[in-house]
Amino acid sequence: MNFFRGVMGGQAAGPQPSGAETIQKLCDRVASSTLLEDRRDAVRALKSLSKKYRMEVGTQAMDHLINILQTDRSDSEILGYALDTLYNIICNDEEEEQDESEDAVTPLPVSGKHKNVSMPDENAQKLSDDLGAQFTETFIQDPEHITLLLTLLEEFDFHVRWPGVKLLTALLKNQGVQLQGIILVSPMGVSRLMDLLADSREVIRNDGLLLLQQLTKGNAAIQKIVAFENAFERLLDIITEEGSSDGGIVVEDCLLLLLNLLKNNSSNQNFFKEGSYIQRMKPWFEVGDDNSGWSAQKVTNLHLMLQLVRVMVSPVNSPGATASCQKSMYQCGLLQQLCTILMATGVPADILTETINTVSEVIRGSQINQDYFASVNAPSNPPRPAIVVLLMSMVNERQPFVLRCAVLYCFQCFLYKNQKGQGEIVATLLPSTIDANSISAGQLLCGGLFSADSLSNWCAAVALAHALQDNLNQKEQLLRVQLATSLGKPPVSLLQQCTNILSQGDKIVRRGSKVQTRVGLLMLLCTWISNCPIAVTHFLHNQENVPFLTAQISENLGEDERLVQGLCALLLGICIYYNDNSLENYTKEKLKQLIEKRIGKENFVEKLGFITKHELYSRAAQKPQPIFPSPEQMLFDHEFTKLVKELEGVITKAVHKSSEEEKKEEEVKKTLEQHDNIVTQYKELIREQDAQIQELKEQVASMTSQNEQLQTTITQQLSQIQQHKDQYNILKLKLGKENQSQSNSQGDTSQVNGLQTEELSQLREEVEELRKQHTLLQTQLGDKDALINTLRSAPVQSAEAPAGGPDHTELLQELEALRGQVQSQSDEITQLKTERQDLLRRAEAGSSDTVSSSDGSLDSTKMAELESRLSQSSVLTERLKEEAKSLSQRRAELEQQLASATSTVAILQAEKTKLQGEVQESKKEQDDLLMLLADQDHKIHSLKQRLKDLGETVEDEDDLDARDQTDDDEEEDDEDED
């Protein structure tokens, strides 16, 4: 401990060591000590010496301190000392203490020892100024050091996290680009830094804001990552918690970070708008009635808030994104809130100026916002439009210069692409609309145009020029304006009065800044008569204008007058280019001859080039907002620079063209006119086609909805078809059972002759065939012709099947043969009966003859013979009777069997007829379904073709067929199982 007493100020014997030696011993102690307490004390000592001996500590101890960060992660106290020491040697803050008593030394290795070498004072000073950058470069040579530092930031301990935040901020200040690249590729690097905003300790959160400010400067990739890490939500929450515009420095830091994230970053701007964060900006601008006593911090905060709004609607953004943000600001009421501040009293001048600039860009090019701004009235008695109040400030020479520039910018933005607003401004100058009891915008512009203040002249001229920008109708309307110059003299036109002021050089000289006034009037005249032949004719009708312009151009004047000469050349060139040759004395050809004689073409073109060569021209061409360091430099308007760029080349060509070229050009113009007519026709055709396309799109939309309905209907019909299939299968099963019961009931008869068995087998074959045909109908719905042929062939096959078979025919033949035998036997019996009766009669006659005859013996013999024959006949008769009786029984049995067979055949024929009827009904239903499905297939095919034409993905029919085939196969398997 004696050693540390010597280091920390205690008295020790012997000579006192120098600072470099002490630091060397401390570094050795840090490197060699095995006890954590010894290393911690040595690092604490290095921290206490790091401000006074900044270079020595940084040169000798940086590696040891980094090693401490890597190895002693478990001790937060030594980590905090090491981080503080590194911060002291890297930070370049003005508060750091400089060593004035000790000479700056640089250790050099000599024979394994360090030797102190003095450096000249000037080199020491130079090294001291750049020490932070040098040590930062040394620290970031190994990117793992930054990764290590990011890992330490995850420690929640205050003594580790806070020094780590400060050290990383100092590194970013010294070597921002290199640090950004390392952090960008580090896994979860930006996310770890974003966690600082969620820290409950305000000092870490606030320093985290400063760290993120340095991190997001000029790096769009990191800005996007930070934005998508929910930065907007967290920052807006912090601003709200801190009191919005009434908050302190933390609100300012949050707003600066938001500006870093949004400025020149279209992706973040779109994310900010889509996240509905614009709506959360409205409460920032809720200013009360008492606007006295604004603090400096509130002014700063509100100024940054207004800048944040301007970033979202800046003219340099893409037009689509700007228009979307302008619409959101109007819908959420932010524009209305800004206009309230604009018309409030007691608002500081710089806030009022910035508010005017902000309102300008919120309404620029947005018709709905411009219309709302035109309706805003100032809280005065009587109420006056806000535009009139602002113009009163613009033409008032006692108002601040920046405020007058802001009002001019607001007026320009109000008229930008706003023909309705341009017409309203010009209308206030026309004789029929002038109200003597109220001050109008036109009267203020005329008053400023002819006032004694040159700045008012310039502002009024530029404002009036914007009322005529790209608006031919208003240029012609403004020619009607008449001014009463003095009593007893006739009124003169506004155009003539402007040229009179230009020509009265002696009066302008007495006004002081004659160049600014003349430049403003010349810009107004050039804008007025460009692309307006009627205005050119009015200008040339005054006999003094052309001689004045040629005299101005031909003179050799000083540097200040060169710009006026260039503008006069531009005005004369416009008179040539847009001349319709309606005045004989000032046709295009005569004006060119006049230039060639009085000025010279080359001299004219040279004077015309003075405009674009002026140093203030390029500055005005950069941004629409008129920003000038002093009133004397307020010479060019942004929109006028566009006009010069457009006209300079065509005027130069027009002056150099000869009469023959003019004729050729006229022919070309005629051709171009014809071409324009053709183009117009094509445009009309394109419009018609666009209308047709729109109608087709609507039809496609309606057909898409119909398609969806049809799909629903098809689904329902498919379910109904499935139900019919199930019902049909049930009926088939019932029919099979009935056929089986009928076959069982007729079993005995079938065994007798085999008639019903064969008939039933044939009917079963027909039913099986009908089943196969029905399955074929289900699986081959697409093949309609084959199905129809199959259905047509089915009745023929059914008709061929119902015959009784060969057994039935043989039975009938046998029955007929038996009938014939019975008939023949009956005939034989009848014949025998007849012969018996004949014999009986003969016997009776023979007995009478025997009595009367004398020869009795002969008759007796005959009688015996006859009796024997009679007995034989009786026996034969009895036998025949028995045979006839048996045949009659056989006949009755056969007739009974025939009747039974006939009834069975009739029953089977009825069942067959019933089945055929059911088959016909099924075929009819199938035909109806086929027709319905064919119609639906046609509609679906046309709808799919339209959807394909529109680029939609449609499932092919092959996929549907494959799916149907799979379903049919499964159904066949189920039937087979049944």
CSV table of N, CA and C in Angstrom, one decimal, residues 367 371 414-415 418-426 467:
chain,number,residue,atom,x,y,z
A,367,GLN,N,-54.4,21.2,-53.6
A,367,GLN,CA,-55.6,22.1,-53.8
A,367,GLN,C,-56.5,22.2,-52.6
A,371,ASP,N,-57.2,25.7,-50.7
A,371,ASP,CA,-58.5,26.2,-50.5
A,371,ASP,C,-58.8,26.5,-49.0
A,414,PHE,N,-49.0,29.3,-52.0
A,414,PHE,CA,-50.5,29.3,-52.2
A,414,PHE,C,-50.9,29.3,-53.7
A,415,LEU,N,-50.1,30.0,-54.5
A,415,LEU,CA,-50.4,30.1,-55.9
A,415,LEU,C,-49.8,29.0,-56.8
A,418,ASN,N,-52.1,26.4,-58.7
A,418,ASN,CA,-53.5,26.8,-58.1
A,418,ASN,C,-54.1,27.8,-59.0
A,419,GLN,N,-54.7,27.4,-60.1
A,419,GLN,CA,-55.3,28.4,-61.0
A,419,GLN,C,-56.5,29.1,-60.4
A,420,LYS,N,-57.2,28.4,-59.5
A,420,LYS,CA,-58.3,29.0,-58.9
A,420,LYS,C,-57.8,30.1,-58.0
A,421,GLY,N,-56.8,29.9,-57.2
A,421,GLY,CA,-56.2,31.0,-56.4
A,421,GLY,C,-55.6,32.1,-57.2
A,422,GLN,N,-55.0,31.8,-58.4
A,422,GLN,CA,-54.5,32.8,-59.3
A,422,GLN,C,-55.6,33.7,-59.8
A,423,GLY,N,-56.7,33.1,-60.2
A,423,GLY,CA,-57.8,33.9,-60.6
A,423,GLY,C,-58.4,34.8,-59.6
A,424,GLU,N,-58.4,34.3,-58.3
A,424,GLU,CA,-59.0,35.1,-57.2
A,424,GLU,C,-58.1,36.3,-57.0
A,425,ILE,N,-56.8,36.1,-57.0
A,425,ILE,CA,-55.9,37.3,-56.8
A,425,ILE,C,-56.0,38.3,-57.9
A,426,VAL,N,-56.0,37.8,-59.2
A,426,VAL,CA,-56.1,38.8,-60.3
A,426,VAL,C,-57.5,39.5,-60.3
A,467,ALA,N,-48.8,35.0,-59.7
A,467,ALA,CA,-50.3,34.9,-60.0
A,467,ALA,C,-50.5,34.7,-61.5
